[in-house]
Short mmCIF file of C-alpha atoms in Angstrom, two decimals:
data_model
loop_
_atom_site.label_atom_id
_atom_site.label_comp_id
_atom_site.label_asym_id
_atom_site.label_seq_id
_atom_site.Cartn_x
_atom_site.Cartn_y
_atom_site.Cartn_z
CA MET D 1 17.70 6.62 4.56
CA LYS D 2 14.03 7.42 4.96
CA LEU D 3 10.68 5.75 4.63
CA ILE D 4 6.96 6.49 4.73
CA ILE D 5 4.08 4.07 5.13
CA HIS D 6 0.32 4.37 4.77
CA GLY D 7 -2.64 2.34 5.95
CA GLY D 8 -5.60 3.67 4.03
CA PHE D 9 -8.06 6.24 5.38
CA PHE D 10 -9.61 7.07 8.74
CA SER D 11 -13.08 8.55 9.13
CA GLU D 12 -14.14 10.18 12.39
CA SER D 13 -17.76 9.41 11.56
CA ASP D 14 -17.16 5.70 10.97
CA GLN D 15 -14.41 4.86 13.43
CA SER D 16 -13.79 5.54 17.11
CA HIS D 17 -11.08 7.58 18.76
CA GLU D 18 -9.72 4.32 20.15
CA VAL D 19 -9.22 2.98 16.62
CA LYS D 20 -7.47 6.20 15.62
CA VAL D 21 -5.05 5.95 18.55
CA ALA D 22 -4.47 2.25 17.80
CA LYS D 23 -3.57 3.09 14.20
CA GLN D 24 -1.23 5.88 15.26
CA LYS D 25 0.60 3.52 17.62
CA SER D 26 0.67 0.73 15.07
CA LEU D 27 2.03 2.92 12.27
CA LYS D 28 4.73 4.40 14.52
CA ASN D 29 5.80 0.92 15.62
CA ILE D 30 5.87 -0.46 12.06
CA ALA D 31 7.73 2.59 10.71
CA GLN D 32 10.36 2.21 13.42
CA LYS D 33 10.79 -1.53 12.81
CA ALA D 34 11.02 -0.96 9.06
CA PHE D 35 13.61 1.80 9.49
CA GLU D 36 15.73 -0.49 11.66
CA TYR D 37 15.47 -3.11 8.92
CA LEU D 38 16.50 -0.51 6.33
CA GLN D 39 19.82 -0.03 8.12
CA SER D 40 21.07 -3.35 6.77
CA HIS D 41 18.79 -4.01 3.80
CA SER D 42 17.97 -2.45 0.47
CA ALA D 43 14.95 -0.22 -0.10
CA PHE D 44 13.46 -3.04 -2.19
CA ASP D 45 13.69 -5.57 0.64
CA THR D 46 12.53 -3.01 3.19
CA VAL D 47 9.30 -2.00 1.47
CA ALA D 48 8.26 -5.65 1.25
CA TYR D 49 9.07 -6.15 4.93
CA ALA D 50 7.15 -3.03 5.99
CA VAL D 51 4.09 -3.98 3.95
CA SER D 52 4.16 -7.50 5.40
CA LEU D 53 3.91 -5.98 8.89
CA LEU D 54 0.92 -3.94 7.75
CA GLU D 55 -0.61 -7.10 6.22
CA ASP D 56 -0.21 -8.84 9.59
CA ASP D 57 -2.14 -6.15 11.48
CA PRO D 58 -5.96 -6.56 11.31
CA LEU D 59 -6.38 -2.78 11.67
CA TYR D 60 -5.70 -2.45 7.94
CA ASN D 61 -7.38 -3.72 4.80
CA ALA D 62 -4.61 -6.03 3.60
CA GLY D 63 -3.47 -9.52 4.52
CA ILE D 64 -5.40 -10.69 7.57
CA GLY D 65 -7.41 -7.46 7.68
CA SER D 66 -8.76 -7.93 4.15
CA GLN D 67 -12.34 -7.17 3.23
CA ILE D 68 -14.74 -9.85 1.95
CA GLN D 69 -16.10 -9.63 -1.59
CA SER D 70 -19.77 -9.95 -2.57
CA ASP D 71 -19.56 -13.74 -2.94
CA GLY D 72 -18.13 -14.19 0.54
CA VAL D 73 -14.53 -14.74 -0.59
CA ILE D 74 -11.38 -12.76 0.28
CA ARG D 75 -9.17 -11.92 -2.69
CA MET D 76 -6.04 -9.82 -2.26
CA SER D 77 -3.71 -7.89 -4.55
CA ALA D 78 -0.18 -6.60 -4.02
CA ALA D 79 2.72 -5.21 -6.01
CA ILE D 80 6.31 -4.13 -5.54
CA MET D 81 8.55 -2.04 -7.79
CA ASN D 82 12.30 -1.56 -7.79
CA GLY D 83 13.15 2.02 -8.75
CA GLU D 84 16.65 1.09 -9.87
CA THR D 85 15.65 -1.66 -12.33
CA GLN D 86 12.15 -0.26 -12.99
CA LYS D 87 10.76 -3.77 -12.68
CA LEU D 88 7.30 -4.26 -11.16
CA SER D 89 5.87 -7.57 -10.02
CA GLY D 90 2.53 -8.36 -8.45
CA VAL D 91 -0.38 -10.62 -7.71
CA ILE D 92 -4.03 -9.85 -8.41
CA ASN D 93 -6.97 -11.45 -6.57
CA ILE D 94 -4.88 -14.11 -4.86
CA GLN D 95 -6.54 -16.19 -2.15
CA ASN D 96 -5.39 -17.98 1.00
CA VAL D 97 -1.87 -16.68 1.48
CA LYS D 98 -0.70 -14.81 4.57
CA ASN D 99 1.43 -12.18 2.86
CA PRO D 100 0.61 -11.40 -0.78
CA ILE D 101 3.48 -8.91 -0.86
CA PHE D 102 6.03 -11.70 -0.46
CA VAL D 103 4.51 -13.63 -3.38
CA ALA D 104 4.69 -10.41 -5.42
CA LYS D 105 8.34 -9.97 -4.38
CA ASP D 106 9.25 -13.51 -5.43
CA LEU D 107 7.84 -12.83 -8.89
CA ILE D 108 10.41 -10.07 -9.55
CA THR D 109 12.86 -12.66 -10.89
CA GLU D 110 10.35 -14.23 -13.28
CA ASP D 111 9.74 -13.35 -16.92
CA ASP D 112 6.00 -13.32 -16.15
CA ARG D 113 5.88 -10.94 -13.23
CA VAL D 114 2.18 -10.19 -12.66
CA LEU D 115 -0.11 -13.16 -11.99
CA GLY D 116 -3.80 -13.25 -11.20
CA GLY D 117 -6.32 -15.48 -9.50
CA ASN D 118 -5.72 -19.22 -9.55
CA GLY D 119 -2.44 -18.84 -11.42
CA ALA D 120 -1.07 -16.63 -8.64
CA LYS D 121 -2.14 -19.18 -6.02
CA ILE D 122 -0.57 -22.08 -7.91
CA TYR D 123 2.68 -20.13 -8.19
CA ALA D 124 2.56 -19.40 -4.45
CA ASN D 125 2.02 -23.07 -3.58
CA GLU D 126 4.81 -24.19 -5.89
CA ASN D 127 7.19 -21.70 -4.28
CA GLY D 128 6.69 -22.61 -0.65
CA PHE D 129 3.87 -20.33 0.43
CA GLU D 130 1.53 -22.31 2.67
CA ASP D 131 -2.25 -22.08 2.63
CA PHE D 132 -3.42 -19.49 5.14
CA SER D 133 -6.91 -18.17 5.82
CA THR D 134 -6.87 -14.39 6.11
CA GLU D 135 -10.44 -14.23 7.38
CA ILE D 136 -11.05 -12.90 10.87
CA PRO D 137 -14.43 -13.07 12.66
CA GLN D 138 -14.99 -9.30 12.46
CA ARG D 139 -14.80 -9.36 8.64
CA ARG D 140 -17.36 -12.15 8.45
CA LYS D 141 -19.63 -10.23 10.81
CA GLU D 142 -19.34 -7.11 8.63
CA TYR D 143 -20.06 -9.14 5.52
CA GLN D 144 -23.09 -10.86 6.99
CA GLU D 145 -24.49 -7.54 8.18
CA LYS D 146 -23.57 -5.95 4.84
CA LEU D 147 -21.65 -3.22 6.60
CA ASN D 148 -18.68 -1.83 4.77
CA ASN D 149 -16.60 -0.63 7.70
CA GLY D 150 -15.36 2.80 6.55
CA GLY D 151 -11.81 4.00 7.03
CA LYS D 152 -10.16 0.85 5.75
CA GLY D 153 -7.83 0.99 2.80
CA THR D 154 -4.79 -0.15 0.94
CA VAL D 155 -1.41 -0.25 2.70
CA GLY D 156 1.95 0.74 1.28
CA CYS D 157 5.56 1.74 1.87
CA VAL D 158 8.07 3.91 0.02
CA ALA D 159 11.75 3.87 1.01
CA ILE D 160 15.13 5.28 0.00
CA ASP D 161 18.20 3.40 1.19
CA LYS D 162 21.76 4.45 2.03
CA ASP D 163 22.73 4.10 -1.64
CA GLY D 164 19.95 6.45 -2.72
CA LYS D 165 17.91 3.65 -4.31
CA LEU D 166 14.12 3.89 -4.23
CA ALA D 167 11.44 1.23 -3.99
CA VAL D 168 7.71 0.96 -3.35
CA ALA D 169 5.29 -1.78 -2.27
CA THR D 170 1.50 -1.74 -1.98
CA SER D 171 -1.08 -4.30 -0.80
CA THR D 172 -4.87 -4.38 -0.52
CA GLY D 173 -7.79 -6.57 0.44
CA GLY D 174 -10.12 -4.73 -1.93
CA LYS D 175 -13.00 -2.43 -1.08
CA GLY D 176 -15.42 -4.98 0.31
CA PHE D 177 -18.56 -6.42 -1.30
CA GLU D 178 -17.20 -5.76 -4.79
CA ILE D 179 -18.06 -7.87 -7.84
CA PRO D 180 -15.77 -10.94 -7.83
CA GLY D 181 -12.94 -10.37 -10.28
CA ARG D 182 -12.77 -6.62 -9.74
CA ILE D 183 -9.19 -5.36 -10.07
CA SER D 184 -7.93 -2.47 -7.94
CA ASP D 185 -5.10 -0.05 -8.63
CA SER D 186 -2.65 -1.62 -6.19
CA ALA D 187 -1.01 -4.08 -8.58
CA THR D 188 -0.89 -1.54 -11.42
CA VAL D 189 1.46 1.34 -12.20
CA ALA D 190 -1.40 3.75 -11.40
CA GLY D 191 -1.23 2.82 -7.73
CA ASN D 192 2.36 1.67 -7.29
CA TYR D 193 5.24 3.12 -9.31
CA ALA D 194 8.94 3.89 -8.94
CA ASN D 195 12.05 4.79 -10.88
CA SER D 196 15.41 6.29 -9.94
CA PHE D 197 13.83 9.74 -9.47
CA CYS D 198 10.75 9.03 -7.35
CA ALA D 199 8.55 6.32 -5.83
CA VAL D 200 4.80 6.56 -5.05
CA SER D 201 2.20 4.35 -3.36
CA CYS D 202 -1.52 5.17 -3.46
CA THR D 203 -4.64 4.34 -1.49
CA GLY D 204 -8.30 5.20 -1.97
CA VAL D 205 -10.82 4.28 -4.65
CA GLY D 206 -8.96 2.14 -7.16
CA GLU D 207 -11.11 3.14 -10.10
CA ASP D 208 -10.34 6.83 -9.47
CA ILE D 209 -6.62 6.17 -9.07
CA VAL D 210 -6.50 4.18 -12.32
CA SER D 211 -8.51 6.80 -14.20
CA ASN D 212 -6.09 9.48 -13.00
CA ALA D 213 -2.94 7.31 -13.41
CA THR D 214 -1.96 8.90 -10.10
CA ALA D 215 1.35 7.24 -9.16
CA THR D 216 2.66 7.20 -12.72
CA LYS D 217 1.85 10.88 -13.27
CA ILE D 218 3.62 11.98 -10.10
CA VAL D 219 6.75 9.95 -10.83
CA THR D 220 6.85 11.05 -14.48
CA ARG D 221 6.48 14.71 -13.56
CA VAL D 222 9.30 14.49 -11.01
CA THR D 223 11.44 12.71 -13.61
CA ASP D 224 10.75 15.56 -16.04
CA GLY D 225 11.96 18.16 -13.55
CA MET D 226 8.99 19.13 -11.39
CA THR D 227 9.47 19.32 -7.65
CA LEU D 228 7.76 16.56 -5.71
CA GLU D 229 5.29 18.99 -4.18
CA ASN D 230 4.38 20.54 -7.54
CA ALA D 231 3.96 17.11 -9.11
CA PHE D 232 1.49 16.22 -6.36
CA THR D 233 -0.34 19.51 -6.70
CA LYS D 234 -0.89 19.14 -10.45
CA THR D 235 -1.84 15.47 -10.22
CA PHE D 236 -4.32 16.04 -7.40
CA GLU D 237 -5.86 18.97 -9.27
CA GLU D 238 -6.55 16.55 -12.11
CA LEU D 239 -7.92 14.04 -9.62
CA LYS D 240 -10.25 16.70 -8.24
CA ALA D 241 -11.64 17.28 -11.74
CA ILE D 242 -13.10 13.76 -11.63
CA ASP D 243 -14.00 14.03 -7.93
CA GLY D 244 -11.47 11.31 -7.25
CA PHE D 245 -10.89 9.80 -3.82
CA ALA D 246 -7.22 9.05 -3.23
CA GLY D 247 -4.18 9.53 -1.09
CA ALA D 248 -0.52 9.06 -1.95
CA ILE D 249 2.87 8.87 -0.28
CA ALA D 250 6.21 9.49 -2.01
CA ILE D 251 9.95 10.00 -1.71
CA ASP D 252 12.16 11.52 -4.39
CA LYS D 253 15.83 10.87 -5.17
CA ASP D 254 16.91 13.73 -2.90
CA GLY D 255 15.11 12.18 0.06
CA ASN D 256 12.20 14.61 0.06
CA ILE D 257 9.06 13.03 1.52
CA PHE D 258 5.58 14.14 0.53
CA HIS D 259 2.01 12.96 1.08
CA GLN D 260 -1.41 14.25 0.11
CA ASP D 261 -5.03 13.13 0.17
CA SER D 262 -8.10 14.33 -1.67
CA TYR D 263 -10.45 13.57 1.21
CA PRO D 264 -9.09 13.49 4.75
CA THR D 265 -7.74 11.55 6.49
CA MET D 266 -5.10 9.22 5.04
CA VAL D 267 -3.31 7.41 7.84
CA PHE D 268 0.47 7.47 7.45
CA ALA D 269 3.76 7.63 9.30
CA SER D 270 7.23 8.65 8.13
CA PHE D 271 10.59 8.20 9.85
CA ASP D 272 14.13 9.26 8.99
CA GLY D 273 15.88 7.88 12.05
CA GLU D 274 15.29 11.01 14.11
CA ASN D 275 11.89 12.48 13.31
CA PHE D 276 8.49 10.84 13.11
CA GLU D 277 5.53 12.37 11.31
CA ILE D 278 2.23 10.64 12.03
CA PHE D 279 -1.29 11.49 10.91
CA ASN D 280 -3.55 13.19 13.44
#
């Protein structure tokens, strides 16, 4: 049993040392809570739980930490994928729910598993998700001042459970000040992908991740026999060719954990019950 989580990027030039320390503490705490949860739950349930904790922390750009779009509205996207069944479900540009990842998780049993905009919100309301404003004063201040607070980013979790099953979940509040209706990578197989061989969650510039098909490439290459590290190396070389900005976390079927970013520093933490690895 192992897991790894990410919370976007950190920039020394845009964020303080205090914020860095706060993120390190937060990620360690969430990784530990998620690992404890993994002891008695599947990887699929665990990744949703871990991402919900990240959504609940305003340090990250997801859930209540979400950025505001150019029209002053928060729209969020999230997806989850079960490596065993290879089913993905997600929501795109959903508004006014506390945890988009739980709406995405509920959709896994539906025939129509990816919903967007108003349709996603109607589904959430019909399935017991209460209205919840994810806006916090700091986000409104940033929006009004037209400051895109650097170092924010998508959140995600990859886990392997005691049965060797893999799962991944990813959630984002967007990039801030984008054109309304813009779709990121998070609820697509470019940013969130898993099968029985490997699971990957991405963060960074969604357009770059989609153009590079980052998560899908890594998982496919591992499935075809590449080591996890080599699959990352080749995929990030291709990302570099388009000057892409991305980071990714992954676990393969043998429990190997790997992470890489094209521009430092992706914030992440991994835990296997004994050893923590946390960004520095």
